[in-house]
Each structure stands twice: as structure tokens, then as C-alpha cells.
Short mmCIF file of N, CA and C in Angstrom, two decimals:
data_model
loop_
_atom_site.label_atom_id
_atom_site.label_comp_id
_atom_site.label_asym_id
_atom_site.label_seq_id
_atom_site.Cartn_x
_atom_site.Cartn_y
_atom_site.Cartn_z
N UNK S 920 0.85 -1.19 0.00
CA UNK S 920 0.00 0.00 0.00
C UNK S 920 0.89 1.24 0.00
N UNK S 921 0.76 2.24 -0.91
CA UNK S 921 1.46 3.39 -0.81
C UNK S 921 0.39 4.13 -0.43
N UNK S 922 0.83 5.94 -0.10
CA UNK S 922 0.11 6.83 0.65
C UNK S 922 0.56 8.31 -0.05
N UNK S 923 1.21 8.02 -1.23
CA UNK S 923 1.52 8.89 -1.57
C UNK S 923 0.45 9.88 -2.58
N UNK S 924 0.73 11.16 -2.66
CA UNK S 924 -0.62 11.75 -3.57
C UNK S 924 0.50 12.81 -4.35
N UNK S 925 -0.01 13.15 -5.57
CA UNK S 925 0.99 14.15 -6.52
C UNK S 925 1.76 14.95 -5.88
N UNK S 926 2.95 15.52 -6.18
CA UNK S 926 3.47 17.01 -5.78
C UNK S 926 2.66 18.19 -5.40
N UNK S 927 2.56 18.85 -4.31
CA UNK S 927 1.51 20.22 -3.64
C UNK S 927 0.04 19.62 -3.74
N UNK S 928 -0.38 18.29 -4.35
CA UNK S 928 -1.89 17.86 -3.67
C UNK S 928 -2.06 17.63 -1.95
N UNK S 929 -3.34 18.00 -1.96
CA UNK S 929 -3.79 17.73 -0.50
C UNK S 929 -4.98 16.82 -0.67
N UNK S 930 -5.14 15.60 0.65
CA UNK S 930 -5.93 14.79 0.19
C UNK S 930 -6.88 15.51 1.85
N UNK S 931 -7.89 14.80 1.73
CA UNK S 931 -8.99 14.95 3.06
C UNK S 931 -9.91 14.02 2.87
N UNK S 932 -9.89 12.87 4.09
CA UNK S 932 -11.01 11.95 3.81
C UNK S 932 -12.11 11.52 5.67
N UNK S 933 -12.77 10.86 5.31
CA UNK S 933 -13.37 10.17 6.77
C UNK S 933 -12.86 8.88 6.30
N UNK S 934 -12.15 8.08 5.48
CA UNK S 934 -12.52 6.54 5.54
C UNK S 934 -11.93 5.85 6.41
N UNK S 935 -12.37 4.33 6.41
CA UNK S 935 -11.45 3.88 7.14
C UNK S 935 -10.37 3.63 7.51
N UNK S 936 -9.25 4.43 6.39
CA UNK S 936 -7.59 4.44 6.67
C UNK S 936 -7.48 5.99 5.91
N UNK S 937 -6.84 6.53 6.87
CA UNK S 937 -6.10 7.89 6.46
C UNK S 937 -5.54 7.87 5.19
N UNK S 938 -5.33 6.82 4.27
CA UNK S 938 -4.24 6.93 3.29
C UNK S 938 -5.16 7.01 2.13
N UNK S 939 -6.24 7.10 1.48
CA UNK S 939 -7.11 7.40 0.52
C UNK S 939 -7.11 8.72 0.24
N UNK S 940 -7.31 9.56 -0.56
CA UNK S 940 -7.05 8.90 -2.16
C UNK S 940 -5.49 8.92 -2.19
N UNK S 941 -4.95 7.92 -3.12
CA UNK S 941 -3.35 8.08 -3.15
C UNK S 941 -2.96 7.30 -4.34
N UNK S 942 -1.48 7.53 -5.24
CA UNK S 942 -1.56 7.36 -6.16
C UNK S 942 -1.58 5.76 -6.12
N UNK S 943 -1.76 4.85 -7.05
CA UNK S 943 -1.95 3.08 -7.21
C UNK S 943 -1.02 2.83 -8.62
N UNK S 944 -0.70 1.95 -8.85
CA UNK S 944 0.19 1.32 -9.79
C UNK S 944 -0.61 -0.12 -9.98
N UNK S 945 -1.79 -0.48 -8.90
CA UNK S 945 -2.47 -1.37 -8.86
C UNK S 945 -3.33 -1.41 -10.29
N UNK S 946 -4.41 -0.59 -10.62
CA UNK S 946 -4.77 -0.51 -12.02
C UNK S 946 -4.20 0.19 -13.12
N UNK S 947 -4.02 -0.70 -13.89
CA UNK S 947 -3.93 -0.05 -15.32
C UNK S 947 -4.02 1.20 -15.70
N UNK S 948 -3.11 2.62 -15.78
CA UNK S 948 -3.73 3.78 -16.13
C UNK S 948 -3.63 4.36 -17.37
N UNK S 949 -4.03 5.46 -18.30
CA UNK S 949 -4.34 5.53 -19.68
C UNK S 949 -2.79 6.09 -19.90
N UNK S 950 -1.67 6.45 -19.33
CA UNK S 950 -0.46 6.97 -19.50
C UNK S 950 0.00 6.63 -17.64
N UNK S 951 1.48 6.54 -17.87
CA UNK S 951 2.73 6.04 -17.05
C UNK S 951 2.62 5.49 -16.04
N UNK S 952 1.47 4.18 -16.23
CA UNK S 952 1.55 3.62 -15.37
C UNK S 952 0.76 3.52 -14.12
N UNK S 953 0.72 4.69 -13.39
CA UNK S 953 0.02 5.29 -12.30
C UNK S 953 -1.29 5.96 -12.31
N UNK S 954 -2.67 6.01 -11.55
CA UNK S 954 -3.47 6.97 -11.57
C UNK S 954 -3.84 7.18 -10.03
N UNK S 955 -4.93 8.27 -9.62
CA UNK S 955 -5.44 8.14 -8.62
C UNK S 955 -6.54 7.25 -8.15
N UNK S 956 -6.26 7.02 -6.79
CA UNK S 956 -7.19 5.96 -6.60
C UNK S 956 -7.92 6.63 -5.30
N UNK S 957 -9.71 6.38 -6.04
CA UNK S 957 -10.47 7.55 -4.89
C UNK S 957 -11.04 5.98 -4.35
N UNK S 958 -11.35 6.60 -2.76
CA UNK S 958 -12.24 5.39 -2.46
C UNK S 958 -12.44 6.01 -0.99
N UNK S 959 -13.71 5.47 -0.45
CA UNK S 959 -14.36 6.48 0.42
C UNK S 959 -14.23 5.23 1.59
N UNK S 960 -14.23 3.76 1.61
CA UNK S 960 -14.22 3.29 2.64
C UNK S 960 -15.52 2.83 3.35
N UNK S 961 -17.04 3.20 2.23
CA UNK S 961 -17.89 2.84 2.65
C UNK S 961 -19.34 3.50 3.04
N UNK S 962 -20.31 3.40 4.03
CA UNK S 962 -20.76 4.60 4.27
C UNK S 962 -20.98 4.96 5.55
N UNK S 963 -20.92 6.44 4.89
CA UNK S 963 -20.55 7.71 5.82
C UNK S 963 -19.43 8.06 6.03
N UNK S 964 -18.77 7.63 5.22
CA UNK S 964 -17.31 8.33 4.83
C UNK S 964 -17.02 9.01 3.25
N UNK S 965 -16.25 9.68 3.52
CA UNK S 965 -15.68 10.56 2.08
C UNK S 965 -14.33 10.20 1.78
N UNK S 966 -13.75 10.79 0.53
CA UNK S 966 -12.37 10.96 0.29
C UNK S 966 -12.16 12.01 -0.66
N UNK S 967 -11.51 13.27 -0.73
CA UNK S 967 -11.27 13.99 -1.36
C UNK S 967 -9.78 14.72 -1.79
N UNK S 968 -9.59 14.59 -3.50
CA UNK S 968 -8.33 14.91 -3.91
C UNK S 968 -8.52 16.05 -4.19
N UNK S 969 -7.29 16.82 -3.78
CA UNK S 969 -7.50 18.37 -3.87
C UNK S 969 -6.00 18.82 -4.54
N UNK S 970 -6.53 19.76 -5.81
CA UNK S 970 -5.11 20.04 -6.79
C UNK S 970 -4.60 21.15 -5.70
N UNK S 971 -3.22 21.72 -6.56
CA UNK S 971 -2.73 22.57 -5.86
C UNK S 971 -3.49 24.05 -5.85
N UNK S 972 -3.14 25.27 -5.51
CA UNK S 972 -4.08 26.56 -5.80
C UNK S 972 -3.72 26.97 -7.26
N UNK S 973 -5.21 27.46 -7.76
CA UNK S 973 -5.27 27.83 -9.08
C UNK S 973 -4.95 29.45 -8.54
N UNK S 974 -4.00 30.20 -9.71
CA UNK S 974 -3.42 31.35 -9.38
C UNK S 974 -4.78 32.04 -9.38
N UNK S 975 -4.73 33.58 -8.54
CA UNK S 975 -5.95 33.94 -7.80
C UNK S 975 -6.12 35.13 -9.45
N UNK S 976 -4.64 35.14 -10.45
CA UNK S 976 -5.35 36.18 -11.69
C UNK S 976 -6.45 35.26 -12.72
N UNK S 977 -6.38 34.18 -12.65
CA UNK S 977 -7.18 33.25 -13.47
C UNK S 977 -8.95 32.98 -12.73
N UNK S 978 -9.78 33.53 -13.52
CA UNK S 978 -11.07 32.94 -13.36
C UNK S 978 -11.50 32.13 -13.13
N UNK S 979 -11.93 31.37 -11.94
CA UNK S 979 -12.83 30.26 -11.91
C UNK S 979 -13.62 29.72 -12.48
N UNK S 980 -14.52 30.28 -13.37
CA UNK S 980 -15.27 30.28 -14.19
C UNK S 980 -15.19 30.39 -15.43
N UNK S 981 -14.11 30.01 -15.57
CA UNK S 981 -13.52 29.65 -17.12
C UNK S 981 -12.70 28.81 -17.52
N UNK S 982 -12.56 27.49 -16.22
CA UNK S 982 -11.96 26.86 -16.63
C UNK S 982 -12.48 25.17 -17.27
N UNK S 983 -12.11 24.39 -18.03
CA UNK S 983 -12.31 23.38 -18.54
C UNK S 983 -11.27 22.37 -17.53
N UNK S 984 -11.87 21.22 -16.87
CA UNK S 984 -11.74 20.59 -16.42
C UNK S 984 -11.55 18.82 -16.87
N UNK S 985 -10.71 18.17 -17.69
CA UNK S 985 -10.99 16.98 -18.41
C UNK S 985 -9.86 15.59 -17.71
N UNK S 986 -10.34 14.77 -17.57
CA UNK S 986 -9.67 13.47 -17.35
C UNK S 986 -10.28 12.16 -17.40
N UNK S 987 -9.53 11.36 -17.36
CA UNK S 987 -10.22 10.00 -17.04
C UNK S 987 -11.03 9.40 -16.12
N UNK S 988 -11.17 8.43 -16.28
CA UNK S 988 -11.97 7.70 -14.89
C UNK S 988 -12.18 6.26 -15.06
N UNK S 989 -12.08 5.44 -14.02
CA UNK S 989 -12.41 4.19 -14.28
C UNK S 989 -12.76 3.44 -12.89
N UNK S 990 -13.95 2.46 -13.37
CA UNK S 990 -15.01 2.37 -12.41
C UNK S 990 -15.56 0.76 -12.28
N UNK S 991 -15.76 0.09 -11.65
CA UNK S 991 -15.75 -1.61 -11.98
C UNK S 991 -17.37 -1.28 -11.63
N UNK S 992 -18.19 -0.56 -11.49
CA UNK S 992 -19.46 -0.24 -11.43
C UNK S 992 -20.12 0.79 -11.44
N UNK S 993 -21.45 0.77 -12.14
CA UNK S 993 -21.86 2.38 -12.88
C UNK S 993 -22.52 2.63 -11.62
N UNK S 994 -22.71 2.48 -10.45
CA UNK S 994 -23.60 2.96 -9.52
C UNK S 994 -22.33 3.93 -8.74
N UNK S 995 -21.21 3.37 -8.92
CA UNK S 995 -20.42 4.36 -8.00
C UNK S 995 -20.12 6.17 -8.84
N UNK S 996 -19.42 7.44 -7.69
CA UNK S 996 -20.03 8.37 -7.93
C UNK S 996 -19.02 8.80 -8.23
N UNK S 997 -18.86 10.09 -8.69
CA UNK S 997 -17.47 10.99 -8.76
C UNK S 997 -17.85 12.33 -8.65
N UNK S 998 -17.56 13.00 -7.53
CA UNK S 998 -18.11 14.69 -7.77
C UNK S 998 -16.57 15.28 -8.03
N UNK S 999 -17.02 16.63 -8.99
CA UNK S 999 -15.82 17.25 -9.30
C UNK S 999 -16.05 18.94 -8.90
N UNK S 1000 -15.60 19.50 -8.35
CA UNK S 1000 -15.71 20.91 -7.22
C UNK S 1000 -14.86 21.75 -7.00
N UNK S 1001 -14.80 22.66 -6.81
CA UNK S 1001 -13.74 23.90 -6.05
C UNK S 1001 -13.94 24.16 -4.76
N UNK S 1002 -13.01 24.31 -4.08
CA UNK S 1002 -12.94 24.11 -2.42
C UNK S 1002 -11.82 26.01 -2.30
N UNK S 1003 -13.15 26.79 -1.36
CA UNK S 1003 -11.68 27.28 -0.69
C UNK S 1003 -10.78 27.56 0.36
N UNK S 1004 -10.89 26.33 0.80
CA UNK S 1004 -9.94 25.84 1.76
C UNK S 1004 -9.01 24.21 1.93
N UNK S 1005 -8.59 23.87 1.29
CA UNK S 1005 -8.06 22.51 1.09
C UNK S 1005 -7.97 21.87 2.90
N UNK S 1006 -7.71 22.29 3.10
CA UNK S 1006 -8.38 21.65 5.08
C UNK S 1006 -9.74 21.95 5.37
N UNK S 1007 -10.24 21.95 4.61
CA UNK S 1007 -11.97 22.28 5.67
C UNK S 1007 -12.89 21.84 4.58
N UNK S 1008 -13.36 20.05 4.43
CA UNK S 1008 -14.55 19.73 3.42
C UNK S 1008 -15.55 20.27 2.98
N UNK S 1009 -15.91 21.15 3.80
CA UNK S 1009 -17.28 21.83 4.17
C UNK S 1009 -16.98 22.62 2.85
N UNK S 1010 -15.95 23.47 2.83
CA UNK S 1010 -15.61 24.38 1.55
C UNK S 1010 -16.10 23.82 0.41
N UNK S 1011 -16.15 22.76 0.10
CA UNK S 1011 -16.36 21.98 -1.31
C UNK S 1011 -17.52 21.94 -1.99
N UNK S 1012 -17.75 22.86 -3.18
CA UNK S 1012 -18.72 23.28 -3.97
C UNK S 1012 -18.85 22.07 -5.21
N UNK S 1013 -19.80 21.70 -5.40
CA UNK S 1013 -19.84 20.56 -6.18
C UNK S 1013 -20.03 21.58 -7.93
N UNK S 1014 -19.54 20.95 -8.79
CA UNK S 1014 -19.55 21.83 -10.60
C UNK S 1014 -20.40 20.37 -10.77
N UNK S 1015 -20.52 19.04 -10.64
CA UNK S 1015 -20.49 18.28 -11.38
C UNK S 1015 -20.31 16.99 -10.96
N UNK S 1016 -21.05 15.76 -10.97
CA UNK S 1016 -21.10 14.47 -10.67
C UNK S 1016 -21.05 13.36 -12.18
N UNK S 1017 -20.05 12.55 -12.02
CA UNK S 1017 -20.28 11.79 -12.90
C UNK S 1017 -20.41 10.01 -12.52
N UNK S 1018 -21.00 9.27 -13.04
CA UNK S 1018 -21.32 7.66 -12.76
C UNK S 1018 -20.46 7.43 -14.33
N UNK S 1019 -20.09 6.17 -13.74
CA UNK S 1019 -19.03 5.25 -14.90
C UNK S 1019 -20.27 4.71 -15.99
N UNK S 1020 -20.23 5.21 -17.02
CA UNK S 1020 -21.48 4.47 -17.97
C UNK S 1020 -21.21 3.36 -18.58
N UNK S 1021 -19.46 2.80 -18.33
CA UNK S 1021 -19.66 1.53 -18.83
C UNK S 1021 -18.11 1.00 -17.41
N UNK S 1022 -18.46 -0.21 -17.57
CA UNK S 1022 -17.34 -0.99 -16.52
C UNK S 1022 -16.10 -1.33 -16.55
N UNK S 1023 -15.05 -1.07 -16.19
CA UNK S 1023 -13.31 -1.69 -16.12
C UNK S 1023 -12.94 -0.99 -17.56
N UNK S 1024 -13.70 -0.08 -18.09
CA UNK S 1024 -12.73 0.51 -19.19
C UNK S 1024 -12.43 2.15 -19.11
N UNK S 1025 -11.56 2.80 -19.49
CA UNK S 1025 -11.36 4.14 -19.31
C UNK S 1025 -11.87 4.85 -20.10
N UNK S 1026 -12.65 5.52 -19.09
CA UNK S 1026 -13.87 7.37 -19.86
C UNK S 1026 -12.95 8.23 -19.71
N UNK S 1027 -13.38 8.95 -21.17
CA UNK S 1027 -13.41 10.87 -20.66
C UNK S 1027 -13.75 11.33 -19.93
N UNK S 1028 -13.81 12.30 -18.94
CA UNK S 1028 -14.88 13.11 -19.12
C UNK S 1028 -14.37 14.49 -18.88
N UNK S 1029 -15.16 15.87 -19.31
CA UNK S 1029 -15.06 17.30 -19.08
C UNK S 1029 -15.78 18.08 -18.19
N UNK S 1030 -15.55 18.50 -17.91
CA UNK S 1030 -16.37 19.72 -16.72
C UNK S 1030 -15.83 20.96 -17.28
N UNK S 1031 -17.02 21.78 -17.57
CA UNK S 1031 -16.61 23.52 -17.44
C UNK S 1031 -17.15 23.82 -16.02
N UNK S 1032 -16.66 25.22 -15.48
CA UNK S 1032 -16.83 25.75 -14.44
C UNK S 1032 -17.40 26.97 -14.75
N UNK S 1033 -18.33 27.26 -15.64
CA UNK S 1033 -18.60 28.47 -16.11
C UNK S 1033 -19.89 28.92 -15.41
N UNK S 1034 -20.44 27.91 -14.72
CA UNK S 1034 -21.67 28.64 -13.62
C UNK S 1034 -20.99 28.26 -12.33
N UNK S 1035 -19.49 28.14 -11.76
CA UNK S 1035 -18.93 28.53 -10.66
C UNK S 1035 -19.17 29.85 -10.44
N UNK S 1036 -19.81 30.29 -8.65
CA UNK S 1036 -19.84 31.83 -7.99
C UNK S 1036 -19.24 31.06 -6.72
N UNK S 1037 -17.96 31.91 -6.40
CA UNK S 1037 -17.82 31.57 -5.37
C UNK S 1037 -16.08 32.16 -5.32
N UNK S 1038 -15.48 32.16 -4.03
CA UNK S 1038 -13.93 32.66 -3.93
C UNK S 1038 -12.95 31.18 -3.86
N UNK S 1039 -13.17 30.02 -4.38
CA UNK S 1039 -12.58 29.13 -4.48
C UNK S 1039 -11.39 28.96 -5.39
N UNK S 1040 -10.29 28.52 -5.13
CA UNK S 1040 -9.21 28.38 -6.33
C UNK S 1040 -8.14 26.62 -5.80
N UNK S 1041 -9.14 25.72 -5.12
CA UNK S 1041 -8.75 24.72 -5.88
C UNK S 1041 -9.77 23.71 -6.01
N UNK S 1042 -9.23 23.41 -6.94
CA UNK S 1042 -10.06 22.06 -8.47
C UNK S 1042 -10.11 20.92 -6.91
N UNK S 1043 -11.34 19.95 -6.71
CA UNK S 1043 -10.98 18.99 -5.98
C UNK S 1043 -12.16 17.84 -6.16
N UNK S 1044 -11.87 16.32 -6.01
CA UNK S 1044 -12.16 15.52 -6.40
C UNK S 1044 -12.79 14.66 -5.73
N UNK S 1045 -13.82 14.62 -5.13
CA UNK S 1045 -14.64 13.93 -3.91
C UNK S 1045 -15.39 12.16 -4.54
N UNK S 1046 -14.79 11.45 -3.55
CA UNK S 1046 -15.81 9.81 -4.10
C UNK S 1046 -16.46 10.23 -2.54
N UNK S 1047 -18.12 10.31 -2.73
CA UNK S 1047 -18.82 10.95 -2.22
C UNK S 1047 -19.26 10.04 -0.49
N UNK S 1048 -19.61 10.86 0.40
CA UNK S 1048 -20.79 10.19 1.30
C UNK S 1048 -21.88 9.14 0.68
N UNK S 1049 -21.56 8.18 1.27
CA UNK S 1049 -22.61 6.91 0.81
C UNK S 1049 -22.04 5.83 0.68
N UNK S 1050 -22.50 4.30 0.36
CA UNK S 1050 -22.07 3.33 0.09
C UNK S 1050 -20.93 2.87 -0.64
N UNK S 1051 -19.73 2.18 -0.18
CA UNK S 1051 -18.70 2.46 -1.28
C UNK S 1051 -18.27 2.52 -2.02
N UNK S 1052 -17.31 2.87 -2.40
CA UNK S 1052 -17.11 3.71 -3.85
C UNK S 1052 -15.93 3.95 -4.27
N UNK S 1053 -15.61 3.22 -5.44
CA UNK S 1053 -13.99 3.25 -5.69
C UNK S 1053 -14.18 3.44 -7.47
N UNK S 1054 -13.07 4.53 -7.41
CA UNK S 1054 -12.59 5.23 -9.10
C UNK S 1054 -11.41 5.10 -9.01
N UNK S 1055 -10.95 5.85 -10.42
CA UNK S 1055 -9.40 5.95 -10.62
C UNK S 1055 -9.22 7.16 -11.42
N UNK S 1056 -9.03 8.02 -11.33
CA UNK S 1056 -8.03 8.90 -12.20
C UNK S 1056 -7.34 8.79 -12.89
N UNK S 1057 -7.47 9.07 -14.37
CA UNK S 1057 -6.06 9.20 -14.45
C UNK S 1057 -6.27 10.61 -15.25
N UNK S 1058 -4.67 11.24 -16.26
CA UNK S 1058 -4.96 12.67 -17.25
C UNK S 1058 -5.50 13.76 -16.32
N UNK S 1059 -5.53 13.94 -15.77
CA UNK S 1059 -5.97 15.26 -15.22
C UNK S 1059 -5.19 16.68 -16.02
N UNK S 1060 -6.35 17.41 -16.58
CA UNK S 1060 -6.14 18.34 -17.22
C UNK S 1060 -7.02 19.81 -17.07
N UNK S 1061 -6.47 20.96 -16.26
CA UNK S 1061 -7.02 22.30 -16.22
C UNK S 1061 -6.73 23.30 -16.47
N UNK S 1062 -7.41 23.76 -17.96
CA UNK S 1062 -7.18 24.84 -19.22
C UNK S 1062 -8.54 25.92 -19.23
N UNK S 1063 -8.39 26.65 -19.61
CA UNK S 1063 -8.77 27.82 -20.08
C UNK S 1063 -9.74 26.90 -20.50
N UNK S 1064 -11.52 27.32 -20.84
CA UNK S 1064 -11.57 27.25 -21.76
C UNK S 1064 -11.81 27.57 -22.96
N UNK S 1065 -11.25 26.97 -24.37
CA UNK S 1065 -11.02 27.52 -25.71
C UNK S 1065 -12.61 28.17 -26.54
N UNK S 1066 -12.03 29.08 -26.98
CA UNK S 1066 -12.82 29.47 -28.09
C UNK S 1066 -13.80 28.88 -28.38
N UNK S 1067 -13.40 27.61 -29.12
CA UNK S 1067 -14.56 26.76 -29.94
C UNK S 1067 -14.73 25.32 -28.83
N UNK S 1068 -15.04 25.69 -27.74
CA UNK S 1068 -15.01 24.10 -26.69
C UNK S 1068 -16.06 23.08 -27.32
N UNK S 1069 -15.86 21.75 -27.14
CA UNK S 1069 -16.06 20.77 -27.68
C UNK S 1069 -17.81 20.83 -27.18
N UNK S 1070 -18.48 20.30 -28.18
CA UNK S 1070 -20.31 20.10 -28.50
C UNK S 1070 -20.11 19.13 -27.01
N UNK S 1071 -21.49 18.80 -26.65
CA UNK S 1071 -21.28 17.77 -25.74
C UNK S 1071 -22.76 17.03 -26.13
N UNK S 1072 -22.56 15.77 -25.50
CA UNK S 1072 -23.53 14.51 -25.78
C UNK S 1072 -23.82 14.21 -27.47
N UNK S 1073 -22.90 14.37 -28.12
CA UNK S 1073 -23.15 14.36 -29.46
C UNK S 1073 -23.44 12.50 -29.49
N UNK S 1074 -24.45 12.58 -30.52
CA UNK S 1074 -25.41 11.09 -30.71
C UNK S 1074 -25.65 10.95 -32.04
N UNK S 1075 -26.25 10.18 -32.79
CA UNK S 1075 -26.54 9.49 -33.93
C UNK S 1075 -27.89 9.50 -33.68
N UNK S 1076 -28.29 10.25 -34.26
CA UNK S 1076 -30.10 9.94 -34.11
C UNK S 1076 -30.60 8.74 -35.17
N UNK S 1077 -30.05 9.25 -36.63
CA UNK S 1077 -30.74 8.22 -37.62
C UNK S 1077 -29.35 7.85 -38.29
N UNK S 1078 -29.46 6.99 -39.11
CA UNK S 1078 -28.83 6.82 -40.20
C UNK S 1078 -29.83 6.10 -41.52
N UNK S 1079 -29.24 6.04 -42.73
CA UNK S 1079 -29.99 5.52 -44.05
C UNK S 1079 -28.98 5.17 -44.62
N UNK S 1080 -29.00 4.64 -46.06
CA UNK S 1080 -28.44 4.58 -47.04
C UNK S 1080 -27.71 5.84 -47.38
N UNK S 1081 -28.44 7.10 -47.58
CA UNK S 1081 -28.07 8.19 -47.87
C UNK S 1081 -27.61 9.44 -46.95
N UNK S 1082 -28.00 9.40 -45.71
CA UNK S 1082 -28.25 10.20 -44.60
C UNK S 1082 -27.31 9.97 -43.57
N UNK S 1083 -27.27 10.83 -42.60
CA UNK S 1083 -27.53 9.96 -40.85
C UNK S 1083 -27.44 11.43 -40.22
N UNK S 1084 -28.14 11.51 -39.47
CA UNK S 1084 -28.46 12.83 -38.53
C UNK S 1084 -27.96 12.60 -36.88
N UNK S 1085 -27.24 13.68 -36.98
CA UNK S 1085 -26.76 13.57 -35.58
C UNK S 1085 -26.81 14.73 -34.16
N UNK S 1086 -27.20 14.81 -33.63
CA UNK S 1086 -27.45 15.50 -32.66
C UNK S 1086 -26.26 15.93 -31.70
N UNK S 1087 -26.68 16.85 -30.72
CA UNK S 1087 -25.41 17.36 -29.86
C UNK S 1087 -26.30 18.66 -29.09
N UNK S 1088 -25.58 18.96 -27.94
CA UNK S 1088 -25.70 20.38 -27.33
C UNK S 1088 -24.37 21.03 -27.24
N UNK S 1089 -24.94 22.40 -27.41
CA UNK S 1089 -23.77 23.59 -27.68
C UNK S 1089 -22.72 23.24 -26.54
N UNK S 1090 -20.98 22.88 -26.49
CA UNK S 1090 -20.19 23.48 -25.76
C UNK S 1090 -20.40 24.39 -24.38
N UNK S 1091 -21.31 25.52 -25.24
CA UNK S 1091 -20.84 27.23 -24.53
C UNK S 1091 -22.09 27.74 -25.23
N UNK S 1092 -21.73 28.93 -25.64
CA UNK S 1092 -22.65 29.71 -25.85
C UNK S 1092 -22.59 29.59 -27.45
N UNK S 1093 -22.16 28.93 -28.47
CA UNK S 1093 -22.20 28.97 -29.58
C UNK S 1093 -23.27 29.01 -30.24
N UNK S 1094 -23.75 28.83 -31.37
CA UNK S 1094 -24.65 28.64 -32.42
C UNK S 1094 -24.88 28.19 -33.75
N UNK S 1095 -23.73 28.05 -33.88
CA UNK S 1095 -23.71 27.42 -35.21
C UNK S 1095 -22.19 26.77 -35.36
N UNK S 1096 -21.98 25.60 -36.00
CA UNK S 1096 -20.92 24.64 -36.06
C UNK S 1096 -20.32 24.27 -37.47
N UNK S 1097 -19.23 23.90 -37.30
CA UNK S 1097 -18.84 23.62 -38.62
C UNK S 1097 -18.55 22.33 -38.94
N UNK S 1098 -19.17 21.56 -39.92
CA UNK S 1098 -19.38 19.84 -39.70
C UNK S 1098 -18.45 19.33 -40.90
N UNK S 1099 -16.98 18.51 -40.62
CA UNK S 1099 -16.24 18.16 -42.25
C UNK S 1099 -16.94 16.51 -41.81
N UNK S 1100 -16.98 16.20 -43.07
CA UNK S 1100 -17.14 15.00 -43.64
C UNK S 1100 -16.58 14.03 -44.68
N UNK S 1101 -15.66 13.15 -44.04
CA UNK S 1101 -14.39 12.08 -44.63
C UNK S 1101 -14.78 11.16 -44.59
N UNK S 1102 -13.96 11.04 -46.23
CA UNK S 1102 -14.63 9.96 -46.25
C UNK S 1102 -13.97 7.95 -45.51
N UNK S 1103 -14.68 7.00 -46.01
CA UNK S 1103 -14.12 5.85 -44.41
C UNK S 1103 -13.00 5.57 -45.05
N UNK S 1104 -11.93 5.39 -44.33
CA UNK S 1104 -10.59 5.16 -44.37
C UNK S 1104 -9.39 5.93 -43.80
N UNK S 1105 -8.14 5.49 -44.50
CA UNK S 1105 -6.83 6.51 -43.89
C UNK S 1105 -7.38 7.89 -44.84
N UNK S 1106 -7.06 8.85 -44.03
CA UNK S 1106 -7.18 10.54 -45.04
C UNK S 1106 -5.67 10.83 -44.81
N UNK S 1107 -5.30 11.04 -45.99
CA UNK S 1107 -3.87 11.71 -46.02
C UNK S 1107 -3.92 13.26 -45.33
#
């Protein structure tokens, strides 16, 4: 068992061993090997990974939030939040909950923070109060976000012979998109 957690992270948990969340070499992660491993210990306990401070000239509310996750069951939880106090749980504003939609394989997922109000400046990672609950991290990535941020829930509504219609909701505040279409194979 290691107890270790990234460079300037702070962890805060109730579970049953002080050493949650911390990095694992135990599962498989999508790059070097290592990810985080959240796990709450059960219920009525928490565990929460907390990044280092986001500099106080950068907006809260503009940042894009993206990484992995991996989950051996879709009932377990993942909240993703800004805290401003990395010692005091209570601080912890939830942006966003995600459930594993499929089992033992590695998701995306993104969070914007663009309806964050609040004086918080760090990113932090809660496997929630309730029955237990074990994820993994891995990629953790917090950027600006861009111009043209990515559509989200994009789907396949129909397809035909001739057709296929596909659906999505705006990124952001956009309105109109620009759709290329290649054809199946290698594209030089």
C-alpha cells in the first residue's frame, strides 16, 4: 500500500484508513503507469483529492476541467468541485457528478466551471458520502476554456443509405458549427 498523492496535492477523507485517495500502480492507467485511486471506505465516509491553488489572476469560471476515470461499477459516484480551503470539506462546492457508464474501461470526461460563484481556487475531487465507492483517475487536465469548446452529448439519431443525422448540445454559448465530412478510411 502506498500513501503517496501528486506534488503540492492535499488529500482529506473520513474513511477507514487515512491513506485514501493516493496514487496506485495497482490498475492499469491511460499513460505512465500510475493513476489516482479515490475510495471512500464505505458509508458515511468521504475521500477527497484536492489540486494545488489555481493562481488567484485566473477565473474560476472559465476553466475546462478533463480526465479520465475508471469504475468496476456504474452505480459508483465521482463529484468534481472547487474548495476554498483545502483543510476544511465543508468548503467543497460541487460543478459536477459523474457515474461510470460503462465498466473496467477508461472514460473521458469534461467539466466547465462556467456557472462557478464563489472565492474558491482549488479544483478537488470527492468519491462521495454513501455506500462504497472506488474510481481511478487518471490525465488530469485544467485549461482555459477555448474558443470553440467541444459540443457535448453528441449522438446518432438516424442513419440511411443516404443520410444519418446527428445531434449534440452547444459546448458554450455557440450557435452554429462547422461539420467536415471524410470519407471511411486513412485521409492523407
Amino acid at each position: 500500500l502506498t500513501t503517496s498523492m501528486p506534488d503540492c496535492w492535499y488529500r482529506l477523507g473520513t474513511t477507514t484508513s487515512t491513506n485514501y485517495p493516493y496514487i496506485s500502480s495497482t490498475q492499469a492507467s491511460t499513460t505512465g503507469g500510475k493513476s489516482l485511486y479515490m475510495y471512500n471506505g464505505g458509508s458515511g465516509y468521504y475521500a477527497i483529492a484536492i489540486t494545488p491553488r489555481i493562481a488567484d489572476e485566473i477565473e474560476m469560471d472559465s476553466l475546462l476541467i478533463s480526465f479520465y476515470t475508471y469504475g468496476s461499477s456504474t452505480s459508483y459516484r465521482l463529484e468534481v468541485g472547487i474548495m476554498t480551503d483545502p483543510t476544511d470539506a465543508t468548503s467543497f462546492t460541487t460543478i459536477g457528478t459523474i457515474h461510470p457508464t460503462i465498466t473496467e474501461t477508461w472514460e473521458r470526461n469534461e467539466f466547465y466551471t462556467r456557472n462557478y460563484v464563489g472565492n474558491g481556487h482549488y479544483i478537488a475531487f470527492r468519491s462521495p458520502i454513501g455506500s462504497s465507492n472506488t474510481i481511478y483517475l487518471d490525465d488530469i487536465n485544467i485549461d482555459v476554456i477555448p474558443a470553440c469548446p467541444h459540443v457535448e452529448n453528441l449522438m446518432i439519431a438516424s442513419v440511411d443509405n443516404a443520410t444519418a443525422t446527428f445531434t449534440w448540445e452547444a459546448g458554450s454559448t455557440e450557435s452554429s458549427w462547422e461539420v467536415v465530412v471524410l470519407p471511411a478510411g486513412p485521409v492523407d
